[in-house]
Amino acid sequence: MKKSLIALSTALALGMFTLTSCEEKPKSAEESLAEAKQEAREEKAEINEDLQEAKNDASEKRAEVNAELKQEEREFLAKMEAQRDNIDAELKQIDAKLDKAKGEEKARWEARKDRLEKRKDKIDENMIELKGGLKRDWKSFKADVDKTFDDIKRDLKN
């Protein structure tokens, strides 16, 4: 009987050891699929959060850039108006000189006046374009106006 008890105890111990061993039972295909689906949903949620954050960042940056551009446009418009005022003042001086000038000198003043009036018209066109919303990119517009300003400075020095 002692032998049966030892055999029974050994069998129970082995059975218990087998039942409580560290190895996991292999997952069923359904469990594996369910886990994969859950992981995919979690990844998708993270991606959507990242995407929304990127959209928000882009919107904020776009708003900042637009505000900076509007400020630059306002400053450039003020610069154009100041340049136009300078031309008006110069045209008044030329008119006074034209009244006194004769012959070749008068022709020179009239040519200068014509050039400045054309430059003033160009500034007016650019101001209208800027106020009405640019139909071309800002860099080319600004380069065109800067060239007109350079031409005006050159005309005013002569």
Short mmCIF file of N, CA and C in Angstrom, two decimals:
data_model
loop_
_atom_site.label_atom_id
_atom_site.label_comp_id
_atom_site.label_asym_id
_atom_site.label_seq_id
_atom_site.Cartn_x
_atom_site.Cartn_y
_atom_site.Cartn_z
N MET A 1 0.81 -1.16 0.00
CA MET A 1 0.00 0.00 0.00
C MET A 1 0.87 1.25 0.00
N LYS A 2 1.96 1.17 0.70
CA LYS A 2 2.88 2.26 0.74
C LYS A 2 3.37 2.55 -0.67
N LYS A 3 3.61 1.53 -1.46
CA LYS A 3 4.07 1.71 -2.82
C LYS A 3 2.96 2.35 -3.65
N SER A 4 1.73 1.99 -3.43
CA SER A 4 0.62 2.57 -4.19
C SER A 4 0.46 4.04 -3.84
N LEU A 5 0.66 4.34 -2.62
CA LEU A 5 0.56 5.72 -2.21
C LEU A 5 1.66 6.57 -2.83
N ILE A 6 2.83 6.04 -2.87
CA ILE A 6 3.96 6.76 -3.47
C ILE A 6 3.70 6.91 -4.97
N ALA A 7 3.20 5.85 -5.58
CA ALA A 7 2.94 5.89 -7.01
C ALA A 7 1.82 6.89 -7.30
N LEU A 8 0.80 6.86 -6.45
CA LEU A 8 -0.30 7.80 -6.64
C LEU A 8 0.16 9.22 -6.42
N SER A 9 0.97 9.48 -5.40
CA SER A 9 1.48 10.81 -5.13
C SER A 9 2.36 11.30 -6.27
N THR A 10 3.18 10.41 -6.77
CA THR A 10 4.05 10.77 -7.87
C THR A 10 3.23 11.10 -9.10
N ALA A 11 2.21 10.29 -9.36
CA ALA A 11 1.34 10.53 -10.52
C ALA A 11 0.62 11.87 -10.37
N LEU A 12 0.12 12.15 -9.16
CA LEU A 12 -0.55 13.43 -8.92
C LEU A 12 0.42 14.60 -9.07
N ALA A 13 1.62 14.44 -8.57
CA ALA A 13 2.61 15.50 -8.65
C ALA A 13 2.96 15.77 -10.11
N LEU A 14 3.16 14.71 -10.87
CA LEU A 14 3.46 14.87 -12.29
C LEU A 14 2.28 15.51 -13.02
N GLY A 15 1.08 15.10 -12.68
CA GLY A 15 -0.11 15.67 -13.31
C GLY A 15 -0.24 17.15 -12.99
N MET A 16 -0.02 17.48 -11.75
CA MET A 16 -0.09 18.88 -11.33
C MET A 16 0.99 19.70 -12.01
N PHE A 17 2.18 19.12 -12.10
CA PHE A 17 3.31 19.81 -12.73
C PHE A 17 3.01 20.06 -14.21
N THR A 18 2.41 19.08 -14.83
CA THR A 18 2.07 19.21 -16.25
C THR A 18 0.99 20.27 -16.44
N LEU A 19 0.01 20.28 -15.58
CA LEU A 19 -1.08 21.24 -15.71
C LEU A 19 -0.65 22.67 -15.38
N THR A 20 0.32 22.82 -14.51
CA THR A 20 0.73 24.16 -14.09
C THR A 20 2.07 24.56 -14.69
N SER A 21 2.51 23.94 -15.73
CA SER A 21 3.80 24.26 -16.32
C SER A 21 3.77 25.66 -16.92
N CYS A 22 4.93 26.24 -17.22
CA CYS A 22 5.08 27.61 -17.69
C CYS A 22 4.66 27.80 -19.13
N GLU A 23 4.54 26.76 -19.86
CA GLU A 23 4.21 26.91 -21.27
C GLU A 23 2.76 27.33 -21.43
N GLU A 24 2.58 28.30 -22.37
CA GLU A 24 1.23 28.71 -22.72
C GLU A 24 0.69 27.78 -23.77
N LYS A 25 -0.59 27.65 -23.73
CA LYS A 25 -1.22 26.89 -24.78
C LYS A 25 -1.15 27.74 -26.05
N PRO A 26 -0.95 27.13 -27.18
CA PRO A 26 -0.94 27.91 -28.42
C PRO A 26 -2.30 28.57 -28.62
N LYS A 27 -2.25 29.83 -29.12
CA LYS A 27 -3.49 30.56 -29.35
C LYS A 27 -4.19 29.99 -30.55
N SER A 28 -5.47 30.09 -30.48
CA SER A 28 -6.26 29.62 -31.62
C SER A 28 -6.17 30.69 -32.71
N ALA A 29 -6.50 30.34 -33.90
CA ALA A 29 -6.47 31.27 -35.03
C ALA A 29 -7.42 32.43 -34.78
N GLU A 30 -8.54 32.17 -34.15
CA GLU A 30 -9.51 33.23 -33.85
C GLU A 30 -8.94 34.23 -32.86
N GLU A 31 -8.24 33.72 -31.82
CA GLU A 31 -7.63 34.61 -30.83
C GLU A 31 -6.54 35.45 -31.47
N SER A 32 -5.71 34.84 -32.31
CA SER A 32 -4.64 35.57 -33.00
C SER A 32 -5.21 36.64 -33.91
N LEU A 33 -6.27 36.31 -34.63
CA LEU A 33 -6.91 37.27 -35.52
C LEU A 33 -7.52 38.42 -34.73
N ALA A 34 -8.15 38.12 -33.60
CA ALA A 34 -8.76 39.15 -32.77
C ALA A 34 -7.68 40.10 -32.23
N GLU A 35 -6.54 39.55 -31.79
CA GLU A 35 -5.45 40.38 -31.30
C GLU A 35 -4.89 41.26 -32.41
N ALA A 36 -4.70 40.71 -33.60
CA ALA A 36 -4.18 41.46 -34.73
C ALA A 36 -5.13 42.60 -35.11
N LYS A 37 -6.44 42.32 -35.08
CA LYS A 37 -7.42 43.36 -35.38
C LYS A 37 -7.36 44.48 -34.35
N GLN A 38 -7.23 44.10 -33.09
CA GLN A 38 -7.17 45.11 -32.02
C GLN A 38 -5.92 45.97 -32.18
N GLU A 39 -4.79 45.34 -32.47
CA GLU A 39 -3.55 46.09 -32.68
C GLU A 39 -3.68 47.03 -33.87
N ALA A 40 -4.32 46.58 -34.93
CA ALA A 40 -4.52 47.40 -36.12
C ALA A 40 -5.41 48.60 -35.79
N ARG A 41 -6.47 48.38 -34.99
CA ARG A 41 -7.34 49.48 -34.60
C ARG A 41 -6.58 50.52 -33.77
N GLU A 42 -5.73 50.04 -32.86
CA GLU A 42 -4.95 50.95 -32.03
C GLU A 42 -3.96 51.76 -32.88
N GLU A 43 -3.30 51.09 -33.84
CA GLU A 43 -2.37 51.77 -34.73
C GLU A 43 -3.10 52.81 -35.58
N LYS A 44 -4.27 52.44 -36.08
CA LYS A 44 -5.06 53.36 -36.89
C LYS A 44 -5.46 54.59 -36.07
N ALA A 45 -5.85 54.38 -34.82
CA ALA A 45 -6.22 55.49 -33.95
C ALA A 45 -5.03 56.42 -33.73
N GLU A 46 -3.85 55.85 -33.51
CA GLU A 46 -2.65 56.67 -33.33
C GLU A 46 -2.32 57.46 -34.59
N ILE A 47 -2.44 56.80 -35.73
CA ILE A 47 -2.17 57.47 -37.00
C ILE A 47 -3.16 58.62 -37.22
N ASN A 48 -4.42 58.39 -36.92
CA ASN A 48 -5.43 59.44 -37.06
C ASN A 48 -5.14 60.61 -36.13
N GLU A 49 -4.71 60.33 -34.92
CA GLU A 49 -4.36 61.40 -33.98
C GLU A 49 -3.17 62.20 -34.52
N ASP A 50 -2.15 61.50 -35.02
CA ASP A 50 -0.98 62.17 -35.58
C ASP A 50 -1.36 63.01 -36.80
N LEU A 51 -2.23 62.48 -37.63
CA LEU A 51 -2.69 63.20 -38.82
C LEU A 51 -3.44 64.46 -38.43
N GLN A 52 -4.33 64.35 -37.46
CA GLN A 52 -5.09 65.51 -37.02
C GLN A 52 -4.16 66.57 -36.42
N GLU A 53 -3.19 66.14 -35.67
CA GLU A 53 -2.22 67.08 -35.09
C GLU A 53 -1.43 67.78 -36.19
N ALA A 54 -1.04 67.04 -37.22
CA ALA A 54 -0.31 67.63 -38.34
C ALA A 54 -1.18 68.63 -39.08
N LYS A 55 -2.47 68.31 -39.26
CA LYS A 55 -3.40 69.24 -39.92
C LYS A 55 -3.55 70.52 -39.09
N ASN A 56 -3.67 70.36 -37.79
CA ASN A 56 -3.80 71.53 -36.92
C ASN A 56 -2.54 72.39 -36.99
N ASP A 57 -1.37 71.76 -36.95
CA ASP A 57 -0.11 72.49 -37.05
C ASP A 57 -0.02 73.24 -38.38
N ALA A 58 -0.41 72.57 -39.46
CA ALA A 58 -0.37 73.18 -40.79
C ALA A 58 -1.33 74.37 -40.86
N SER A 59 -2.49 74.24 -40.28
CA SER A 59 -3.46 75.34 -40.29
C SER A 59 -2.93 76.54 -39.51
N GLU A 60 -2.33 76.27 -38.37
CA GLU A 60 -1.76 77.35 -37.57
C GLU A 60 -0.63 78.04 -38.33
N LYS A 61 0.23 77.26 -38.96
CA LYS A 61 1.36 77.82 -39.71
C LYS A 61 0.85 78.63 -40.90
N ARG A 62 -0.16 78.10 -41.59
CA ARG A 62 -0.75 78.82 -42.73
C ARG A 62 -1.31 80.16 -42.27
N ALA A 63 -1.98 80.18 -41.14
CA ALA A 63 -2.55 81.43 -40.61
C ALA A 63 -1.44 82.42 -40.27
N GLU A 64 -0.35 81.93 -39.67
CA GLU A 64 0.78 82.80 -39.35
C GLU A 64 1.40 83.39 -40.61
N VAL A 65 1.61 82.55 -41.61
CA VAL A 65 2.21 83.01 -42.86
C VAL A 65 1.30 84.03 -43.55
N ASN A 66 0.00 83.76 -43.57
CA ASN A 66 -0.94 84.69 -44.18
C ASN A 66 -0.94 86.04 -43.46
N ALA A 67 -0.87 86.01 -42.14
CA ALA A 67 -0.83 87.25 -41.37
C ALA A 67 0.45 88.03 -41.67
N GLU A 68 1.57 87.31 -41.75
CA GLU A 68 2.83 87.97 -42.06
C GLU A 68 2.81 88.57 -43.47
N LEU A 69 2.23 87.84 -44.41
CA LEU A 69 2.13 88.33 -45.78
C LEU A 69 1.25 89.57 -45.85
N LYS A 70 0.13 89.56 -45.16
CA LYS A 70 -0.76 90.72 -45.15
C LYS A 70 -0.04 91.93 -44.56
N GLN A 71 0.75 91.72 -43.51
CA GLN A 71 1.50 92.82 -42.91
C GLN A 71 2.54 93.34 -43.89
N GLU A 72 3.22 92.44 -44.57
CA GLU A 72 4.22 92.85 -45.56
C GLU A 72 3.55 93.62 -46.71
N GLU A 73 2.38 93.18 -47.12
CA GLU A 73 1.64 93.88 -48.18
C GLU A 73 1.25 95.29 -47.73
N ARG A 74 0.79 95.43 -46.48
CA ARG A 74 0.43 96.76 -45.97
C ARG A 74 1.64 97.68 -45.95
N GLU A 75 2.78 97.15 -45.49
CA GLU A 75 4.00 97.96 -45.45
C GLU A 75 4.46 98.33 -46.85
N PHE A 76 4.34 97.40 -47.78
CA PHE A 76 4.77 97.67 -49.15
C PHE A 76 3.84 98.69 -49.81
N LEU A 77 2.55 98.61 -49.51
CA LEU A 77 1.60 99.58 -50.04
C LEU A 77 1.92 100.98 -49.51
N ALA A 78 2.27 101.08 -48.24
CA ALA A 78 2.66 102.38 -47.67
C ALA A 78 3.91 102.91 -48.36
N LYS A 79 4.85 102.02 -48.65
CA LYS A 79 6.07 102.41 -49.36
C LYS A 79 5.73 102.92 -50.76
N MET A 80 4.80 102.26 -51.42
CA MET A 80 4.38 102.68 -52.76
C MET A 80 3.70 104.05 -52.71
N GLU A 81 2.87 104.27 -51.70
CA GLU A 81 2.20 105.56 -51.55
C GLU A 81 3.21 106.67 -51.29
N ALA A 82 4.21 106.38 -50.47
CA ALA A 82 5.26 107.38 -50.20
C ALA A 82 6.03 107.70 -51.47
N GLN A 83 6.34 106.69 -52.25
CA GLN A 83 7.06 106.92 -53.50
C GLN A 83 6.21 107.74 -54.48
N ARG A 84 4.93 107.47 -54.49
CA ARG A 84 4.01 108.23 -55.34
C ARG A 84 3.98 109.69 -54.90
N ASP A 85 3.96 109.93 -53.59
CA ASP A 85 3.98 111.30 -53.07
C ASP A 85 5.28 112.01 -53.48
N ASN A 86 6.40 111.29 -53.46
CA ASN A 86 7.68 111.88 -53.89
C ASN A 86 7.62 112.30 -55.35
N ILE A 87 7.02 111.47 -56.16
CA ILE A 87 6.89 111.80 -57.59
C ILE A 87 6.01 113.03 -57.77
N ASP A 88 4.90 113.08 -57.02
CA ASP A 88 4.02 114.25 -57.12
C ASP A 88 4.77 115.53 -56.77
N ALA A 89 5.56 115.48 -55.71
CA ALA A 89 6.35 116.65 -55.32
C ALA A 89 7.35 117.03 -56.40
N GLU A 90 8.00 116.05 -56.98
CA GLU A 90 8.96 116.30 -58.04
C GLU A 90 8.27 116.87 -59.28
N LEU A 91 7.09 116.36 -59.59
CA LEU A 91 6.35 116.88 -60.75
C LEU A 91 5.97 118.35 -60.57
N LYS A 92 5.64 118.72 -59.36
CA LYS A 92 5.33 120.14 -59.08
C LYS A 92 6.56 121.01 -59.31
N GLN A 93 7.70 120.51 -58.87
CA GLN A 93 8.95 121.27 -59.09
C GLN A 93 9.27 121.37 -60.58
N ILE A 94 9.04 120.30 -61.30
CA ILE A 94 9.31 120.31 -62.74
C ILE A 94 8.37 121.29 -63.44
N ASP A 95 7.10 121.31 -63.03
CA ASP A 95 6.15 122.26 -63.63
C ASP A 95 6.63 123.70 -63.42
N ALA A 96 7.14 123.99 -62.24
CA ALA A 96 7.65 125.34 -61.96
C ALA A 96 8.85 125.65 -62.86
N LYS A 97 9.71 124.67 -63.07
CA LYS A 97 10.89 124.87 -63.92
C LYS A 97 10.49 124.97 -65.39
N LEU A 98 9.46 124.25 -65.78
CA LEU A 98 8.98 124.30 -67.17
C LEU A 98 8.47 125.69 -67.53
N ASP A 99 7.83 126.35 -66.56
CA ASP A 99 7.32 127.71 -66.81
C ASP A 99 8.44 128.68 -67.15
N LYS A 100 9.62 128.46 -66.58
CA LYS A 100 10.75 129.37 -66.79
C LYS A 100 11.68 128.91 -67.90
N ALA A 101 11.64 127.62 -68.24
CA ALA A 101 12.60 127.06 -69.19
C ALA A 101 12.22 127.38 -70.63
N LYS A 102 13.27 127.35 -71.49
CA LYS A 102 13.07 127.60 -72.91
C LYS A 102 13.92 126.64 -73.71
N GLY A 103 13.48 126.35 -74.88
CA GLY A 103 14.24 125.58 -75.85
C GLY A 103 14.62 124.19 -75.38
N GLU A 104 15.94 123.92 -75.45
CA GLU A 104 16.47 122.59 -75.14
C GLU A 104 16.23 122.20 -73.68
N GLU A 105 16.38 123.17 -72.80
CA GLU A 105 16.15 122.89 -71.37
C GLU A 105 14.70 122.51 -71.12
N LYS A 106 13.78 123.18 -71.79
CA LYS A 106 12.36 122.88 -71.64
C LYS A 106 12.07 121.46 -72.15
N ALA A 107 12.66 121.08 -73.25
CA ALA A 107 12.47 119.74 -73.80
C ALA A 107 12.99 118.69 -72.82
N ARG A 108 14.12 118.98 -72.19
CA ARG A 108 14.69 118.04 -71.19
C ARG A 108 13.75 117.88 -70.00
N TRP A 109 13.19 118.98 -69.50
CA TRP A 109 12.26 118.92 -68.37
C TRP A 109 10.97 118.19 -68.76
N GLU A 110 10.50 118.41 -69.98
CA GLU A 110 9.28 117.73 -70.43
C GLU A 110 9.51 116.21 -70.54
N ALA A 111 10.68 115.82 -71.01
CA ALA A 111 11.00 114.39 -71.11
C ALA A 111 11.07 113.76 -69.72
N ARG A 112 11.68 114.48 -68.80
CA ARG A 112 11.77 113.98 -67.42
C ARG A 112 10.37 113.86 -66.81
N LYS A 113 9.54 114.86 -67.05
CA LYS A 113 8.17 114.84 -66.54
C LYS A 113 7.41 113.65 -67.11
N ASP A 114 7.54 113.41 -68.41
CA ASP A 114 6.87 112.27 -69.04
C ASP A 114 7.31 110.95 -68.42
N ARG A 115 8.63 110.79 -68.20
CA ARG A 115 9.13 109.56 -67.59
C ARG A 115 8.55 109.36 -66.20
N LEU A 116 8.56 110.42 -65.41
CA LEU A 116 8.04 110.32 -64.04
C LEU A 116 6.53 110.05 -64.03
N GLU A 117 5.79 110.65 -64.93
CA GLU A 117 4.36 110.39 -64.99
C GLU A 117 4.08 108.93 -65.37
N LYS A 118 4.89 108.36 -66.26
CA LYS A 118 4.74 106.95 -66.60
C LYS A 118 5.05 106.06 -65.40
N ARG A 119 6.09 106.42 -64.65
CA ARG A 119 6.44 105.65 -63.45
C ARG A 119 5.32 105.75 -62.42
N LYS A 120 4.76 106.96 -62.29
CA LYS A 120 3.65 107.15 -61.35
C LYS A 120 2.45 106.30 -61.77
N ASP A 121 2.16 106.26 -63.07
CA ASP A 121 1.06 105.42 -63.57
C ASP A 121 1.33 103.95 -63.26
N LYS A 122 2.57 103.53 -63.41
CA LYS A 122 2.95 102.14 -63.11
C LYS A 122 2.72 101.84 -61.63
N ILE A 123 3.09 102.77 -60.77
CA ILE A 123 2.86 102.58 -59.32
C ILE A 123 1.36 102.50 -59.05
N ASP A 124 0.57 103.37 -59.70
CA ASP A 124 -0.88 103.33 -59.51
C ASP A 124 -1.45 101.97 -59.92
N GLU A 125 -0.98 101.44 -61.05
CA GLU A 125 -1.43 100.12 -61.51
C GLU A 125 -1.06 99.04 -60.49
N ASN A 126 0.15 99.14 -59.97
CA ASN A 126 0.60 98.15 -58.98
C ASN A 126 -0.20 98.25 -57.68
N MET A 127 -0.53 99.47 -57.29
CA MET A 127 -1.33 99.64 -56.07
C MET A 127 -2.73 99.05 -56.26
N ILE A 128 -3.30 99.27 -57.42
CA ILE A 128 -4.62 98.70 -57.71
C ILE A 128 -4.54 97.17 -57.68
N GLU A 129 -3.48 96.63 -58.29
CA GLU A 129 -3.31 95.18 -58.30
C GLU A 129 -3.16 94.63 -56.89
N LEU A 130 -2.38 95.31 -56.07
CA LEU A 130 -2.16 94.84 -54.70
C LEU A 130 -3.45 94.92 -53.88
N LYS A 131 -4.16 96.02 -54.01
CA LYS A 131 -5.41 96.18 -53.25
C LYS A 131 -6.49 95.21 -53.71
N GLY A 132 -6.47 94.86 -55.00
CA GLY A 132 -7.50 94.00 -55.56
C GLY A 132 -7.20 92.52 -55.44
N GLY A 133 -6.08 92.20 -54.88
CA GLY A 133 -5.69 90.79 -54.77
C GLY A 133 -4.78 90.42 -55.93
N LEU A 134 -3.60 90.01 -55.60
CA LEU A 134 -2.60 89.72 -56.63
C LEU A 134 -3.02 88.55 -57.50
N LYS A 135 -2.78 88.70 -58.78
CA LYS A 135 -3.06 87.61 -59.73
C LYS A 135 -1.76 86.86 -60.05
N ARG A 136 -0.66 87.32 -59.50
CA ARG A 136 0.64 86.67 -59.69
C ARG A 136 1.29 86.50 -58.33
N ASP A 137 2.40 85.81 -58.32
CA ASP A 137 3.01 85.54 -57.01
C ASP A 137 3.67 86.81 -56.45
N TRP A 138 3.78 86.83 -55.15
CA TRP A 138 4.26 87.99 -54.41
C TRP A 138 5.68 88.37 -54.81
N LYS A 139 6.55 87.39 -54.98
CA LYS A 139 7.95 87.69 -55.29
C LYS A 139 8.08 88.42 -56.63
N SER A 140 7.37 87.97 -57.65
CA SER A 140 7.49 88.64 -58.95
C SER A 140 6.86 90.03 -58.89
N PHE A 141 5.76 90.17 -58.16
CA PHE A 141 5.14 91.49 -57.99
C PHE A 141 6.11 92.45 -57.32
N LYS A 142 6.68 91.99 -56.22
CA LYS A 142 7.59 92.84 -55.46
C LYS A 142 8.82 93.20 -56.29
N ALA A 143 9.35 92.25 -57.04
CA ALA A 143 10.51 92.51 -57.89
C ALA A 143 10.17 93.56 -58.95
N ASP A 144 8.97 93.48 -59.52
CA ASP A 144 8.54 94.46 -60.52
C ASP A 144 8.44 95.85 -59.91
N VAL A 145 7.84 95.94 -58.74
CA VAL A 145 7.69 97.24 -58.08
C VAL A 145 9.06 97.78 -57.66
N ASP A 146 9.91 96.93 -57.15
CA ASP A 146 11.26 97.38 -56.77
C ASP A 146 12.03 97.91 -57.97
N LYS A 147 11.85 97.28 -59.13
CA LYS A 147 12.50 97.78 -60.35
C LYS A 147 11.96 99.16 -60.70
N THR A 148 10.64 99.34 -60.57
CA THR A 148 10.05 100.65 -60.83
C THR A 148 10.61 101.69 -59.86
N PHE A 149 10.77 101.31 -58.59
CA PHE A 149 11.35 102.23 -57.60
C PHE A 149 12.78 102.61 -57.99
N ASP A 150 13.56 101.64 -58.43
CA ASP A 150 14.94 101.92 -58.85
C ASP A 150 14.96 102.88 -60.04
N ASP A 151 14.04 102.66 -60.98
CA ASP A 151 13.96 103.55 -62.14
C ASP A 151 13.60 104.97 -61.70
N ILE A 152 12.70 105.07 -60.75
CA ILE A 152 12.29 106.39 -60.24
C ILE A 152 13.48 107.07 -59.57
N LYS A 153 14.19 106.35 -58.73
CA LYS A 153 15.36 106.94 -58.05
C LYS A 153 16.37 107.45 -59.08
N ARG A 154 16.58 106.67 -60.11
CA ARG A 154 17.52 107.07 -61.15
C ARG A 154 17.01 108.34 -61.86
N ASP A 155 15.70 108.40 -62.13
CA ASP A 155 15.13 109.58 -62.78
C ASP A 155 15.21 110.81 -61.88
N LEU A 156 15.01 110.61 -60.58
CA LEU A 156 15.04 111.75 -59.66
C LEU A 156 16.45 112.30 -59.46
N LYS A 157 17.46 111.47 -59.64
CA LYS A 157 18.84 111.94 -59.48
C LYS A 157 19.30 112.76 -60.66
N ASN A 158 18.73 112.52 -61.83
CA ASN A 158 19.17 113.24 -63.04
C ASN A 158 18.61 114.61 -63.12
#
